[in-house]
Amino acid sequence: MGRKYFGTDGVRGPANSFPMTADIALKLGAAAGRYFQKSKNLSKRVVIGKDTRLSGYMFENALTAGLTSTGMNVLLLGPVPTPAVGLLTP
């Protein structure tokens, strides 16, 4: 069995320390984008929100790069409370 990066709260850890690196975020975005593109019933639009930590800008850009590299459309909300993201997704 391979490594497990996701826990019950997603991928977590200090910024710029494995697995919380821009490279992993880029790969995660690309993998998610490929999954969404293959799924006929899923939207091709992704909403990204973040908190106010400075590392959020790094992760936002890396995820966006990975997602858009697969043809996904990305809507960046900027710093928002988590429930705001939920309200904008079906």
C-alpha positions as a printed NumPy array, in Angstrom:
array([[  0.   ,   0.   ,   0.   ],
       [  1.283,   3.482,  -0.886],
       [  1.715,   6.477,   1.346],
       [ -1.36 ,   8.185,   2.722],
       [ -1.328,  11.994,   2.498],
       [ -5.001,  12.665,   3.2  ],
       [ -6.475,  12.457,   6.665],
       [ -9.999,  13.264,   7.801],
       [ -9.195,  16.988,   7.402],
       [ -7.342,  16.737,   4.088],
       [ -3.594,  17.194,   3.628],
       [ -2.098,  18.94 ,   6.641],
       [  1.267,  20.034,   7.998],
       [  3.626,  22.999,   8.155],
       [  3.935,  24.981,   4.923],
       [  7.005,  24.214,   2.812],
       [  7.532,  20.884,   4.585],
       [  6.521,  17.635,   2.902],
       [  3.714,  17.056,   2.039],
       [  2.658,  20.736,   2.248],
       [  4.759,  21.96 ,  -0.668],
       [  3.908,  23.8  ,  -3.873],
       [  5.041,  20.754,  -5.872],
       [  2.572,  18.463,  -4.1  ],
       [ -0.215,  21.059,  -4.482],
       [  0.528,  21.292,  -8.22 ],
       [  0.388,  17.498,  -8.583],
       [ -2.757,  17.306,  -6.461],
       [ -4.442,  19.94 ,  -8.631],
       [ -3.502,  18.096, -11.822],
       [ -4.702,  14.754, -10.423],
       [ -8.013,  16.271,  -9.309],
       [ -8.409,  17.945, -12.689],
       [ -7.864,  14.662, -14.543],
       [-10.435,  12.982, -12.289],
       [-13.022,  15.732, -12.863],
       [-12.42 ,  15.706, -16.627],
       [-13.024,  11.927, -16.791],
       [-16.215,  12.1  , -14.717],
       [-19.225,  12.81 , -16.904],
       [-21.444,  13.985, -14.031],
       [-18.992,  16.386, -12.409],
       [-18.607,  20.072, -13.185],
       [-15.505,  21.29 , -14.974],
       [-15.396,  24.322, -12.671],
       [-13.557,  24.408,  -9.344],
       [-13.938,  26.97 ,  -6.568],
       [-10.879,  27.692,  -4.401],
       [-11.099,  29.574,  -1.127],
       [ -8.364,  30.081,   1.433],
       [ -7.684,  31.508,   4.855],
       [ -5.461,  34.489,   5.621],
       [ -2.156,  32.659,   6.095],
       [  0.537,  33.813,   3.663],
       [  1.139,  30.218,   2.559],
       [ -2.396,  30.21 ,   1.141],
       [ -1.218,  32.255,  -1.837],
       [  1.426,  29.649,  -2.685],
       [ -1.045,  26.766,  -2.429],
       [ -3.755,  28.66 ,  -4.32 ],
       [ -1.402,  29.34 ,  -7.245],
       [ -0.029,  25.793,  -7.325],
       [ -3.487,  24.184,  -7.192],
       [ -4.741,  26.561,  -9.875],
       [ -1.792,  25.731, -12.136],
       [ -2.412,  22.005, -11.753],
       [ -6.15 ,  22.286, -12.329],
       [ -5.948,  24.613, -15.323],
       [ -3.264,  22.421, -16.918],
       [ -6.007,  19.797, -17.339],
       [ -8.533,  22.23 , -18.811],
       [-10.473,  22.971, -15.634],
       [-11.994,  26.398, -14.983],
       [-10.998,  27.839, -11.605],
       [-12.81 ,  30.521,  -9.635],
       [-10.592,  32.089,  -6.957],
       [-12.542,  33.447,  -3.997],
       [ -9.584,  34.751,  -2.018],
       [ -9.736,  34.664,   1.787],
       [-13.209,  33.457,   2.796],
       [-14.749,  31.439,   5.633],
       [-15.046,  27.731,   4.836],
       [-18.877,  27.824,   4.703],
       [-18.677,  30.339,   1.833],
       [-17.017,  27.711,  -0.362],
       [-19.759,  25.239,   0.527],
       [-22.465,  27.704,  -0.452],
       [-20.955,  28.111,  -3.923],
       [-20.674,  24.4  ,  -4.691],
       [-23.557,  22.025,  -5.508]])
